[in-house]
Amino acid sequence: MQEARDNTSELKEEILRLQQQAQPLEPQAEERTNLWQATQEYAAAFLEVLPGRKAFEAEDVTGRLLQHQLPGEEGKDILDILALLGEAVDTPGLNPASGGHLGYIPGGGIYTSALGDYLAAVTNRYAGVFYASPGAVRIENLLIRWMAGLAGFPATAGGTLTSGGSVANLTAIVTARDAKQVRSGDVPRSVIYLTSQAHHSIEKAIRIAGLSESVVREIPVDDGFRMRADLLLEAVRRDTREGLKPFLVIATMGTTDTGAIDPLDEIAGITTQYSLWLHVDAAYGGFFLLCDGIRRRFGSLGLADSIVMDPHKGLFVPYGLGALLVRDVAHLAASQHYSANYMQDTHAANEELSPAELSPELSRHFRGLRLWLPLQLHGIAPFRAALTEKLYLAQYAYEELRKMENMEVFNKPELTVVAFRYVPPAGDADRFNRELILRIQQDGRVFLSSTLVDGKFALRIAVLSFRSHLETVDLALQIIQEKVLGLQNAE
Ligand SMILES: *Cc1c(COP(=O)(O)O)cnc(C)c1O
């Protein structure tokens, strides 16, 4: 007895000592203020100098400092840590916060979204299950319903907020596979239709979903890089006749290379007739639905079975927010449902479906807050204005590029991407443009990326950052001319 009591008191002493040692994990009011102030000042200084900063910093002088920063037993001072962050992380490479980011599909980073992230992290509401946080789940489902409404989906629709478009595409393709009952034995006879312009996350998703041995048909595109619906119909008919099992058509609303929009009306006609799942990858283009002028061009989007949209592209929130919408949410739930003994409390009658029942994720960031807060604060109007501004900026870039001598412009922008190349009077065009993009990237005041269009090396201007404005596009055009001239003189 005596011995047990001694043990317990020693144990208690040790517990209290450890509690004391772990104390820094719960900074007190004054310490919190200091930390917040230092962090806030860092963010303010970042935004202050941002307009003068490069969109791309090719030199990685300081980045290696990080490699010596393995976590040690003792903590460090916040100011030293922030100084390291500034040098080694927030300097080298691409600066996606810059309006000069005109490469790939630019991201955003609106400030008010960061505040939503901050609050979601401090309160750490559990957004996976309705029972645990009805409020957080209501917010996420409300955002999904809002997007489903934009797409023209009926009330049966539902979906899930994801980390981005890739995971949303993967979840969509898995859902299509299950809804169309493609079992492993069926895979070699099952047919998926897409075009050469589909995003590479689709190809990746097909593989991860266990469908890489299915028949994947690349339907040719028209001169605007849109799927040829007539050739889709031909292919589906032929495959059906030959005893294959067509089940999935993947259309894109806003391709990465040129921002092309596949003809959804005609495609939906075919998928309806042949009972195929129609997935629309609108990761880039989806939120242009907010712009009245081009809504009509999206046609029968509401006839799709699933749609992916990326708020971290078209709604300018920081990286980490995609969305999957499914016209009949029951298909998504059937594909993603689960049960486990330790989850038995959570399955009580719920007024809302829970994100954990509609996605591969269980514990997750309350990511809805980073979109809900900005939408509540600003309303929709500024988002619509910014998106419409981008449409006009791309049109402007297109007109100006066409005025330049020997400039070949590959597409009249349907959305906000223009692909082009300089065709030198003599010499190899691919080699010239490869050198041209290098020089533009080395310069770094704006960042453009390149691709292949019809097998030709092409440069792209992609306008989607909320910080890209008329002066940004003018600067890009000026830099292009400057570098072309420099290269010609060097030849
Ligand atoms: C960006 C993009 C994706 C991938 O989305 P992430 O958010 O980068 O994972 C997929 N499809 C299209 C058309 C895209 O533009």
Short mmCIF file of C-alpha atoms and ligand atoms in Angstrom, two decimals:
data_model
loop_
_atom_site.label_atom_id
_atom_site.label_comp_id
_atom_site.label_asym_id
_atom_site.label_seq_id
_atom_site.Cartn_x
_atom_site.Cartn_y
_atom_site.Cartn_z
CA MET A 1 0.00 0.00 0.00
CA GLN A 2 2.72 2.37 1.14
CA GLU A 3 4.69 1.74 -2.02
CA ALA A 4 1.69 2.37 -4.33
CA ARG A 5 0.98 5.73 -2.68
CA ASP A 6 4.60 6.81 -3.17
CA ASN A 7 4.44 5.81 -6.80
CA THR A 8 1.28 7.82 -7.35
CA SER A 9 2.66 10.95 -5.80
CA GLU A 10 5.84 10.66 -7.85
CA LEU A 11 3.76 10.11 -10.92
CA LYS A 12 1.68 13.19 -10.18
CA GLU A 13 4.82 15.25 -9.64
CA GLU A 14 6.17 14.12 -12.97
CA ILE A 15 2.87 14.86 -14.74
CA LEU A 16 2.88 18.39 -13.33
CA ARG A 17 6.50 18.89 -14.37
CA LEU A 18 5.68 17.84 -17.94
CA GLN A 19 2.61 20.07 -17.97
CA GLN A 20 4.91 22.94 -17.06
CA GLN A 21 7.37 22.02 -19.80
CA ALA A 22 4.60 21.87 -22.44
CA GLN A 23 3.38 25.32 -21.40
CA PRO A 24 4.74 27.14 -24.52
CA LEU A 25 2.08 25.32 -26.56
CA GLU A 26 -0.47 27.55 -24.85
CA PRO A 27 0.97 31.08 -25.04
CA GLN A 28 -0.68 33.51 -22.66
CA ALA A 29 -2.34 36.77 -23.65
CA GLU A 30 0.75 38.96 -23.75
CA GLU A 31 2.78 36.38 -25.65
CA ARG A 32 -0.09 35.86 -28.10
CA THR A 33 -0.17 39.58 -28.78
CA ASN A 34 3.57 39.62 -29.48
CA LEU A 35 3.37 36.65 -31.81
CA TRP A 36 0.35 38.02 -33.62
CA GLN A 37 1.96 41.44 -33.98
CA ALA A 38 5.16 40.04 -35.43
CA THR A 39 3.22 37.83 -37.84
CA GLN A 40 0.87 40.63 -38.80
CA GLU A 41 3.78 42.99 -39.42
CA TYR A 42 5.47 40.40 -41.61
CA ALA A 43 2.29 40.00 -43.68
CA ALA A 44 1.84 43.79 -43.89
CA ALA A 45 5.42 44.29 -45.07
CA PHE A 46 4.99 41.49 -47.63
CA LEU A 47 1.92 43.17 -49.10
CA GLU A 48 3.50 46.63 -48.90
CA VAL A 49 6.43 45.75 -51.16
CA LEU A 50 4.53 43.24 -53.32
CA PRO A 51 3.78 45.62 -56.23
CA GLY A 52 7.51 46.23 -56.71
CA ARG A 53 8.51 42.60 -56.30
CA LYS A 54 9.22 40.20 -59.13
CA ALA A 55 6.65 37.63 -60.19
CA PHE A 56 9.47 35.15 -60.57
CA GLU A 57 12.86 35.07 -58.87
CA ALA A 58 15.11 32.71 -60.79
CA GLU A 59 17.99 32.95 -58.29
CA ASP A 60 17.80 30.65 -55.29
CA VAL A 61 20.53 32.27 -53.23
CA THR A 62 19.03 31.91 -49.78
CA GLY A 63 16.78 28.88 -50.11
CA ARG A 64 19.41 26.46 -48.86
CA LEU A 65 19.45 28.18 -45.46
CA LEU A 66 16.39 26.06 -44.72
CA GLN A 67 18.26 22.79 -44.96
CA HIS A 68 20.07 23.51 -41.72
CA GLN A 69 16.86 24.18 -39.83
CA LEU A 70 15.92 20.77 -38.49
CA PRO A 71 13.73 21.23 -35.45
CA GLY A 72 15.80 21.36 -32.24
CA GLU A 73 14.81 20.83 -28.60
CA GLU A 74 14.68 24.55 -27.89
CA GLY A 75 12.41 27.02 -29.62
CA LYS A 76 13.57 30.16 -31.40
CA ASP A 77 12.54 33.74 -31.54
CA ILE A 78 9.62 34.57 -33.85
CA LEU A 79 11.52 37.43 -35.49
CA ASP A 80 14.43 35.15 -36.44
CA ILE A 81 11.99 32.60 -37.82
CA LEU A 82 10.14 35.20 -39.89
CA ALA A 83 13.43 36.57 -41.23
CA LEU A 84 14.31 33.07 -42.42
CA LEU A 85 10.88 32.68 -44.01
CA GLY A 86 11.31 35.97 -45.83
CA GLU A 87 14.68 35.04 -47.26
CA ALA A 88 14.43 31.36 -47.90
CA VAL A 89 10.76 30.85 -48.71
CA ASP A 90 9.14 34.09 -49.77
CA THR A 91 11.93 35.13 -52.16
CA PRO A 92 13.08 32.38 -54.57
CA GLY A 93 10.84 30.93 -57.28
CA LEU A 94 7.38 31.89 -58.38
CA ASN A 95 5.52 34.58 -56.45
CA PRO A 96 1.88 33.57 -56.93
CA ALA A 97 0.70 36.54 -54.85
CA SER A 98 2.05 38.87 -57.54
CA GLY A 99 -0.30 40.29 -60.14
CA GLY A 100 2.55 39.66 -62.58
CA HIS A 101 1.86 35.91 -62.32
CA LEU A 102 0.45 35.25 -65.79
CA GLY A 103 1.64 31.64 -66.13
CA TYR A 104 -0.18 28.29 -65.90
CA ILE A 105 -3.51 29.11 -64.27
CA PRO A 106 -2.68 31.79 -61.71
CA GLY A 107 -3.88 31.50 -58.14
CA GLY A 108 -5.14 34.20 -55.87
CA GLY A 109 -4.65 34.95 -52.20
CA ILE A 110 -7.24 37.49 -51.10
CA TYR A 111 -6.45 38.77 -47.64
CA THR A 112 -9.87 38.20 -46.13
CA SER A 113 -9.60 34.52 -46.98
CA ALA A 114 -6.41 34.32 -44.90
CA LEU A 115 -8.41 35.69 -41.97
CA GLY A 116 -10.95 32.91 -42.46
CA ASP A 117 -8.11 30.36 -42.37
CA TYR A 118 -6.76 31.94 -39.22
CA LEU A 119 -10.10 31.74 -37.44
CA ALA A 120 -10.73 28.19 -38.64
CA ALA A 121 -7.34 27.18 -37.26
CA VAL A 122 -7.79 28.93 -33.90
CA THR A 123 -11.27 27.54 -33.28
CA ASN A 124 -10.45 24.24 -35.03
CA ARG A 125 -14.10 23.27 -35.57
CA TYR A 126 -14.41 19.71 -36.80
CA ALA A 127 -15.93 20.16 -40.24
CA GLY A 128 -16.08 16.47 -41.18
CA VAL A 129 -19.29 15.49 -39.44
CA PHE A 130 -22.58 17.33 -38.87
CA TYR A 131 -22.97 15.99 -35.37
CA ALA A 132 -19.59 17.47 -34.36
CA SER A 133 -20.05 20.89 -35.91
CA PRO A 134 -23.44 21.53 -37.43
CA GLY A 135 -22.43 25.13 -38.13
CA ALA A 136 -19.25 24.31 -40.01
CA VAL A 137 -21.00 21.64 -42.07
CA ARG A 138 -23.89 24.01 -42.84
CA ILE A 139 -21.40 26.59 -44.11
CA GLU A 140 -19.66 24.08 -46.36
CA ASN A 141 -22.90 22.68 -47.73
CA LEU A 142 -24.26 26.16 -48.27
CA LEU A 143 -21.24 27.00 -50.42
CA ILE A 144 -21.75 23.77 -52.36
CA ARG A 145 -25.43 24.62 -52.89
CA TRP A 146 -24.48 28.09 -54.09
CA MET A 147 -22.04 26.67 -56.64
CA ALA A 148 -24.53 23.98 -57.70
CA GLY A 149 -27.05 26.75 -58.32
CA LEU A 150 -24.53 28.62 -60.48
CA ALA A 151 -24.04 25.47 -62.53
CA GLY A 152 -27.78 25.02 -62.97
CA PHE A 153 -27.95 21.80 -60.97
CA PRO A 154 -31.28 20.67 -59.46
CA ALA A 155 -32.01 20.34 -55.74
CA THR A 156 -30.76 16.73 -55.73
CA ALA A 157 -27.21 18.04 -56.13
CA GLY A 158 -24.53 17.99 -53.50
CA GLY A 159 -20.81 17.77 -53.25
CA THR A 160 -17.73 18.41 -51.25
CA LEU A 161 -15.04 21.04 -50.78
CA THR A 162 -11.64 19.54 -51.56
CA SER A 163 -8.03 20.64 -51.36
CA GLY A 164 -8.11 21.45 -55.07
CA GLY A 165 -9.18 20.42 -58.54
CA SER A 166 -7.04 17.29 -58.75
CA VAL A 167 -8.63 15.62 -55.75
CA ALA A 168 -12.05 16.80 -56.92
CA ASN A 169 -11.46 15.25 -60.37
CA LEU A 170 -10.28 12.02 -58.76
CA THR A 171 -13.37 11.85 -56.55
CA ALA A 172 -15.59 12.53 -59.58
CA ILE A 173 -14.04 9.76 -61.64
CA VAL A 174 -14.29 7.26 -58.79
CA THR A 175 -17.95 8.24 -58.40
CA ALA A 176 -18.57 7.77 -62.14
CA ARG A 177 -16.86 4.37 -62.00
CA ASP A 178 -19.07 3.24 -59.13
CA ALA A 179 -22.29 4.78 -60.47
CA LYS A 180 -21.78 3.04 -63.80
CA GLN A 181 -20.82 -0.17 -61.98
CA VAL A 182 -17.47 -0.62 -63.65
CA ARG A 183 -16.00 -3.53 -61.69
CA SER A 184 -12.43 -4.67 -62.14
CA GLY A 185 -13.41 -7.36 -64.66
CA ASP A 186 -15.20 -4.74 -66.78
CA VAL A 187 -12.29 -2.33 -66.97
CA PRO A 188 -10.69 -3.54 -70.23
CA ARG A 189 -14.01 -3.16 -72.09
CA SER A 190 -14.97 0.17 -70.52
CA VAL A 191 -14.46 3.33 -72.54
CA ILE A 192 -13.65 6.87 -71.41
CA TYR A 193 -13.76 9.81 -73.85
CA LEU A 194 -11.77 13.02 -73.53
CA THR A 195 -9.56 15.26 -75.68
CA SER A 196 -5.85 15.96 -75.88
CA GLN A 197 -6.66 19.21 -74.04
CA ALA A 198 -7.87 17.51 -70.82
CA HIS A 199 -5.86 18.44 -67.75
CA HIS A 200 -3.20 15.95 -66.70
CA SER A 201 -4.92 15.49 -63.33
CA ILE A 202 -7.60 13.59 -65.27
CA GLU A 203 -5.10 11.09 -66.62
CA LYS A 204 -3.67 10.73 -63.13
CA ALA A 205 -7.15 10.24 -61.64
CA ILE A 206 -7.97 7.53 -64.20
CA ARG A 207 -4.86 5.66 -63.12
CA ILE A 208 -5.42 6.08 -59.37
CA ALA A 209 -9.05 5.00 -59.83
CA GLY A 210 -7.79 1.69 -61.23
CA LEU A 211 -9.01 2.50 -64.75
CA SER A 212 -5.73 2.74 -66.61
CA GLU A 213 -6.50 -0.49 -68.45
CA SER A 214 -9.78 0.86 -69.75
CA VAL A 215 -10.02 2.19 -73.31
CA VAL A 216 -9.31 5.92 -73.27
CA ARG A 217 -10.36 7.60 -76.52
CA GLU A 218 -8.94 10.97 -77.44
CA ILE A 219 -11.62 12.71 -79.47
CA PRO A 220 -10.13 15.20 -81.97
CA VAL A 221 -10.63 18.93 -81.39
CA ASP A 222 -11.78 21.68 -83.77
CA ASP A 223 -9.68 24.71 -84.67
CA GLY A 224 -10.69 26.30 -81.36
CA PHE A 225 -9.34 23.27 -79.41
CA ARG A 226 -12.91 22.17 -78.49
CA MET A 227 -14.08 18.57 -78.55
CA ARG A 228 -15.64 17.57 -81.87
CA ALA A 229 -19.06 16.40 -80.68
CA ASP A 230 -19.80 14.78 -84.04
CA LEU A 231 -16.70 12.60 -83.69
CA LEU A 232 -17.61 11.80 -80.08
CA LEU A 233 -20.97 10.53 -81.29
CA GLU A 234 -19.30 8.44 -83.99
CA ALA A 235 -16.89 6.91 -81.49
CA VAL A 236 -19.61 6.08 -78.96
CA ARG A 237 -21.73 4.45 -81.66
CA ARG A 238 -18.83 2.42 -82.98
CA ASP A 239 -17.73 1.29 -79.52
CA THR A 240 -21.27 0.32 -78.56
CA ARG A 241 -21.68 -1.63 -81.79
CA GLU A 242 -18.43 -3.44 -81.15
CA GLY A 243 -19.55 -4.56 -77.71
CA LEU A 244 -17.44 -2.20 -75.64
CA LYS A 245 -18.93 -0.38 -72.67
CA PRO A 246 -18.73 3.42 -73.02
CA PHE A 247 -19.40 4.94 -69.58
CA LEU A 248 -17.67 8.29 -69.12
CA VAL A 249 -17.17 11.49 -71.11
CA ILE A 250 -14.86 14.13 -69.70
CA ALA A 251 -15.40 17.63 -71.05
CA THR A 252 -13.48 20.72 -70.07
CA MET A 253 -14.83 24.17 -69.45
CA GLY A 254 -11.70 26.23 -69.78
CA THR A 255 -8.75 24.15 -70.94
CA THR A 256 -5.34 24.95 -69.52
CA ASP A 257 -3.55 25.62 -72.80
CA THR A 258 -6.04 28.00 -74.42
CA GLY A 259 -9.10 28.31 -72.16
CA ALA A 260 -11.31 26.45 -74.64
CA ILE A 261 -14.84 25.44 -73.70
CA ASP A 262 -16.09 22.11 -75.04
CA PRO A 263 -19.56 22.23 -76.69
CA LEU A 264 -21.56 21.08 -73.67
CA ASP A 265 -24.99 21.23 -75.32
CA GLU A 266 -24.06 18.73 -77.98
CA ILE A 267 -21.98 16.58 -75.64
CA ALA A 268 -24.80 16.43 -73.08
CA GLY A 269 -27.17 15.35 -75.85
CA ILE A 270 -24.93 12.36 -76.53
CA THR A 271 -24.29 11.41 -72.90
CA THR A 272 -28.01 11.59 -72.18
CA GLN A 273 -28.90 9.43 -75.17
CA TYR A 274 -26.31 6.77 -74.35
CA SER A 275 -26.57 7.00 -70.53
CA LEU A 276 -22.93 7.99 -70.09
CA TRP A 277 -21.61 9.88 -67.10
CA LEU A 278 -20.70 13.42 -68.13
CA HIS A 279 -17.96 14.95 -66.04
CA VAL A 280 -17.09 18.58 -66.65
CA ASP A 281 -13.72 19.81 -65.48
CA ALA A 282 -14.42 23.49 -64.88
CA ALA A 283 -11.58 23.89 -62.36
CA TYR A 284 -10.39 26.97 -64.18
CA GLY A 285 -13.48 28.17 -66.03
CA GLY A 286 -16.28 27.45 -63.55
CA PHE A 287 -16.61 30.78 -61.80
CA PHE A 288 -16.92 32.70 -65.05
CA LEU A 289 -20.54 31.56 -64.62
CA LEU A 290 -20.78 34.71 -62.51
CA CYS A 291 -20.21 36.86 -65.59
CA ASP A 292 -23.53 37.48 -67.34
CA GLY A 293 -21.96 38.08 -70.73
CA ILE A 294 -20.57 34.57 -71.15
CA ARG A 295 -22.95 32.42 -69.10
CA ARG A 296 -24.86 31.40 -72.16
CA ARG A 297 -21.74 29.96 -73.78
CA PHE A 298 -21.55 27.32 -71.07
CA GLY A 299 -24.75 25.77 -72.38
CA SER A 300 -26.13 22.68 -70.69
CA LEU A 301 -23.73 22.58 -67.79
CA GLY A 302 -26.64 21.59 -65.57
CA LEU A 303 -26.97 18.33 -67.53
CA ALA A 304 -23.52 17.21 -66.41
CA ASP A 305 -23.34 14.46 -63.80
CA SER A 306 -20.39 16.02 -62.01
CA ILE A 307 -18.53 19.30 -62.18
CA VAL A 308 -15.25 20.45 -60.66
CA MET A 309 -14.60 24.10 -59.85
CA ASP A 310 -11.59 25.64 -58.12
CA PRO A 311 -12.28 28.59 -55.84
CA HIS A 312 -8.50 28.88 -55.47
CA LYS A 313 -8.47 29.89 -59.12
CA GLY A 314 -11.68 31.68 -60.09
CA LEU A 315 -12.59 33.07 -56.68
CA PHE A 316 -9.04 34.18 -55.85
CA VAL A 317 -8.76 32.45 -52.46
CA PRO A 318 -5.32 31.08 -51.50
CA TYR A 319 -4.29 27.59 -52.64
CA GLY A 320 -6.20 24.82 -50.93
CA LEU A 321 -9.79 25.00 -52.14
CA GLY A 322 -11.48 23.02 -54.89
CA ALA A 323 -15.05 21.81 -55.17
CA LEU A 324 -16.79 18.75 -56.56
CA LEU A 325 -20.48 19.03 -57.41
CA VAL A 326 -22.54 15.96 -58.28
CA ARG A 327 -25.99 16.33 -59.84
CA ASP A 328 -27.40 13.44 -57.82
CA VAL A 329 -25.52 13.50 -54.54
CA ALA A 330 -26.67 9.94 -53.80
CA HIS A 331 -24.04 8.69 -56.26
CA LEU A 332 -21.29 10.48 -54.38
CA ALA A 333 -22.56 9.22 -51.04
CA ALA A 334 -22.78 5.64 -52.39
CA SER A 335 -19.17 5.84 -53.50
CA GLN A 336 -17.73 7.51 -50.39
CA HIS A 337 -19.84 6.15 -47.51
CA TYR A 338 -18.22 4.37 -44.61
CA SER A 339 -18.99 2.89 -41.28
CA ALA A 340 -16.83 2.16 -38.29
CA ASN A 341 -17.67 1.17 -34.75
CA TYR A 342 -15.96 4.22 -33.31
CA MET A 343 -18.05 6.49 -35.53
CA GLN A 344 -21.38 5.13 -34.29
CA ASP A 345 -22.38 8.34 -32.49
CA THR A 346 -22.15 10.38 -35.67
CA HIS A 347 -24.79 8.62 -37.70
CA ALA A 348 -27.79 9.94 -35.80
CA ALA A 349 -30.48 11.49 -37.99
CA ASN A 350 -28.81 14.53 -39.48
CA GLU A 351 -30.33 17.46 -41.23
CA GLU A 352 -27.30 17.77 -43.57
CA LEU A 353 -25.03 15.29 -45.29
CA SER A 354 -21.55 15.39 -43.78
CA PRO A 355 -18.36 16.07 -45.75
CA ALA A 356 -16.86 12.84 -44.38
CA GLU A 357 -19.64 10.88 -46.10
CA LEU A 358 -18.96 12.57 -49.41
CA SER A 359 -15.19 12.53 -49.66
CA PRO A 360 -12.17 10.32 -48.96
CA GLU A 361 -11.22 12.66 -46.12
CA LEU A 362 -12.21 12.36 -42.47
CA SER A 363 -10.37 14.87 -40.29
CA ARG A 364 -9.89 18.02 -42.28
CA HIS A 365 -9.39 21.73 -42.13
CA PHE A 366 -12.61 23.73 -41.88
CA ARG A 367 -11.88 25.00 -45.37
CA GLY A 368 -15.29 26.48 -46.00
CA LEU A 369 -14.54 29.45 -43.78
CA ARG A 370 -11.83 30.73 -46.14
CA LEU A 371 -14.49 31.23 -48.81
CA TRP A 372 -17.56 31.96 -46.71
CA LEU A 373 -15.94 34.88 -44.87
CA PRO A 374 -14.83 36.77 -48.04
CA LEU A 375 -18.22 36.18 -49.69
CA GLN A 376 -20.02 37.49 -46.60
CA LEU A 377 -17.70 40.48 -46.30
CA HIS A 378 -17.52 41.60 -49.92
CA GLY A 379 -20.65 40.17 -51.53
CA ILE A 380 -20.46 38.68 -55.00
CA ALA A 381 -20.22 41.94 -56.99
CA PRO A 382 -16.44 42.52 -56.63
CA PHE A 383 -15.73 38.91 -57.66
CA ARG A 384 -17.91 39.31 -60.73
CA ALA A 385 -16.20 42.61 -61.57
CA ALA A 386 -12.71 41.12 -61.20
CA LEU A 387 -13.58 38.14 -63.40
CA THR A 388 -15.10 40.35 -66.08
CA GLU A 389 -12.04 42.61 -65.93
CA LYS A 390 -9.87 39.50 -66.58
CA LEU A 391 -11.99 38.54 -69.61
CA TYR A 392 -11.46 42.01 -71.07
CA LEU A 393 -7.76 42.00 -70.22
CA ALA A 394 -7.28 38.76 -72.15
CA GLN A 395 -9.19 40.23 -75.07
CA TYR A 396 -6.96 43.30 -74.90
CA ALA A 397 -3.79 41.17 -74.82
CA TYR A 398 -5.09 39.26 -77.83
CA GLU A 399 -5.73 42.45 -79.83
CA GLU A 400 -2.33 43.91 -78.94
CA LEU A 401 -0.43 40.70 -79.72
CA ARG A 402 -2.10 40.55 -83.12
CA LYS A 403 -0.79 44.01 -83.91
CA MET A 404 2.79 42.86 -83.38
CA GLU A 405 4.76 41.92 -86.43
CA ASN A 406 5.42 38.19 -86.94
CA MET A 407 3.39 37.28 -83.90
CA GLU A 408 1.22 34.20 -84.40
CA VAL A 409 -1.73 34.11 -82.01
CA PHE A 410 -3.23 30.64 -81.63
CA ASN A 411 -6.58 31.44 -80.08
CA LYS A 412 -9.10 34.21 -79.65
CA PRO A 413 -9.62 33.88 -75.90
CA GLU A 414 -12.93 32.34 -74.87
CA LEU A 415 -11.85 32.92 -71.29
CA THR A 416 -8.60 34.52 -70.14
CA VAL A 417 -5.75 32.62 -71.79
CA VAL A 418 -3.99 33.61 -75.02
CA ALA A 419 -1.39 31.34 -76.62
CA PHE A 420 1.03 32.81 -79.11
CA ARG A 421 4.50 32.57 -80.56
CA TYR A 422 6.90 34.75 -82.45
CA VAL A 423 7.69 33.48 -85.93
CA PRO A 424 11.17 34.74 -86.79
CA PRO A 425 11.71 35.70 -90.43
CA ALA A 426 14.53 33.16 -90.53
CA GLY A 427 15.57 30.25 -88.36
CA ASP A 428 13.79 27.74 -86.16
CA ALA A 429 10.65 29.12 -84.49
CA ASP A 430 10.62 26.56 -81.66
CA ARG A 431 14.18 27.35 -80.75
CA PHE A 432 13.46 31.11 -80.82
CA ASN A 433 10.41 30.82 -78.54
CA ARG A 434 12.16 28.46 -76.15
CA GLU A 435 14.82 31.11 -75.71
CA LEU A 436 12.17 33.85 -75.53
CA ILE A 437 10.32 32.25 -72.59
CA LEU A 438 13.62 31.72 -70.77
CA ARG A 439 14.49 35.38 -71.11
CA ILE A 440 11.05 36.50 -69.95
CA GLN A 441 11.26 34.20 -66.93
CA GLN A 442 14.82 35.31 -66.10
CA ASP A 443 13.65 38.92 -66.21
CA GLY A 444 10.92 37.97 -63.74
CA ARG A 445 8.87 41.18 -63.67
CA VAL A 446 6.06 39.06 -65.06
CA PHE A 447 5.85 35.29 -65.24
CA LEU A 448 4.62 33.57 -68.39
CA SER A 449 4.65 29.83 -69.05
CA SER A 450 4.91 27.86 -72.27
CA THR A 451 3.18 24.87 -73.80
CA LEU A 452 2.80 23.04 -77.11
CA VAL A 453 -0.04 24.08 -79.38
CA ASP A 454 -0.49 21.82 -82.40
CA GLY A 455 2.99 20.56 -81.63
CA LYS A 456 4.44 24.08 -81.80
CA PHE A 457 6.29 25.67 -78.92
CA ALA A 458 3.94 28.41 -77.68
CA LEU A 459 3.92 31.05 -74.94
CA ARG A 460 0.81 31.81 -72.91
CA ILE A 461 -0.59 34.82 -71.12
CA ALA A 462 -3.08 33.63 -68.50
CA VAL A 463 -4.88 36.44 -66.70
CA LEU A 464 -6.61 35.29 -63.53
CA SER A 465 -4.90 36.85 -60.53
CA PHE A 466 -7.13 39.43 -58.86
CA ARG A 467 -3.99 41.61 -58.78
CA SER A 468 -3.45 41.55 -62.57
CA HIS A 469 -4.67 44.76 -64.14
CA LEU A 470 -4.28 46.79 -67.32
CA GLU A 471 -0.82 47.97 -66.32
CA THR A 472 0.25 44.36 -65.73
CA VAL A 473 -0.78 43.28 -69.21
CA ASP A 474 0.86 46.36 -70.72
CA LEU A 475 4.06 45.50 -68.88
CA ALA A 476 3.89 41.92 -70.15
CA LEU A 477 3.40 43.10 -73.73
CA GLN A 478 6.28 45.53 -73.38
CA ILE A 479 8.57 42.82 -71.99
CA ILE A 480 7.63 40.44 -74.82
CA GLN A 481 8.54 43.08 -77.41
CA GLU A 482 11.74 43.95 -75.57
CA LYS A 483 12.91 40.33 -75.43
CA VAL A 484 11.95 39.60 -79.04
CA LEU A 485 14.02 42.58 -80.12
CA GLY A 486 16.94 41.52 -77.93
CA LEU A 487 16.85 37.99 -79.34
CA GLN A 488 16.67 39.17 -82.93
CA ASN A 489 19.72 41.30 -82.39
CA ALA A 490 21.54 38.36 -80.83
CA GLU A 491 20.77 36.04 -83.77
C1 LIG B 1 -5.90 23.66 -62.26
C2 LIG B 1 -6.67 22.65 -62.99
C3 LIG B 1 -6.81 21.35 -62.50
C4 LIG B 1 -6.07 20.88 -61.26
O1 LIG B 1 -6.52 21.56 -60.15
P1 LIG B 1 -5.59 21.75 -58.86
O2 LIG B 1 -6.42 22.65 -58.03
O3 LIG B 1 -4.32 22.39 -59.35
O4 LIG B 1 -5.37 20.43 -58.24
C5 LIG B 1 -7.60 20.47 -63.20
N1 LIG B 1 -8.22 20.83 -64.33
C6 LIG B 1 -8.11 22.08 -64.84
C7 LIG B 1 -8.81 22.42 -66.11
C8 LIG B 1 -7.33 23.03 -64.18
O5 LIG B 1 -7.22 24.26 -64.69
#
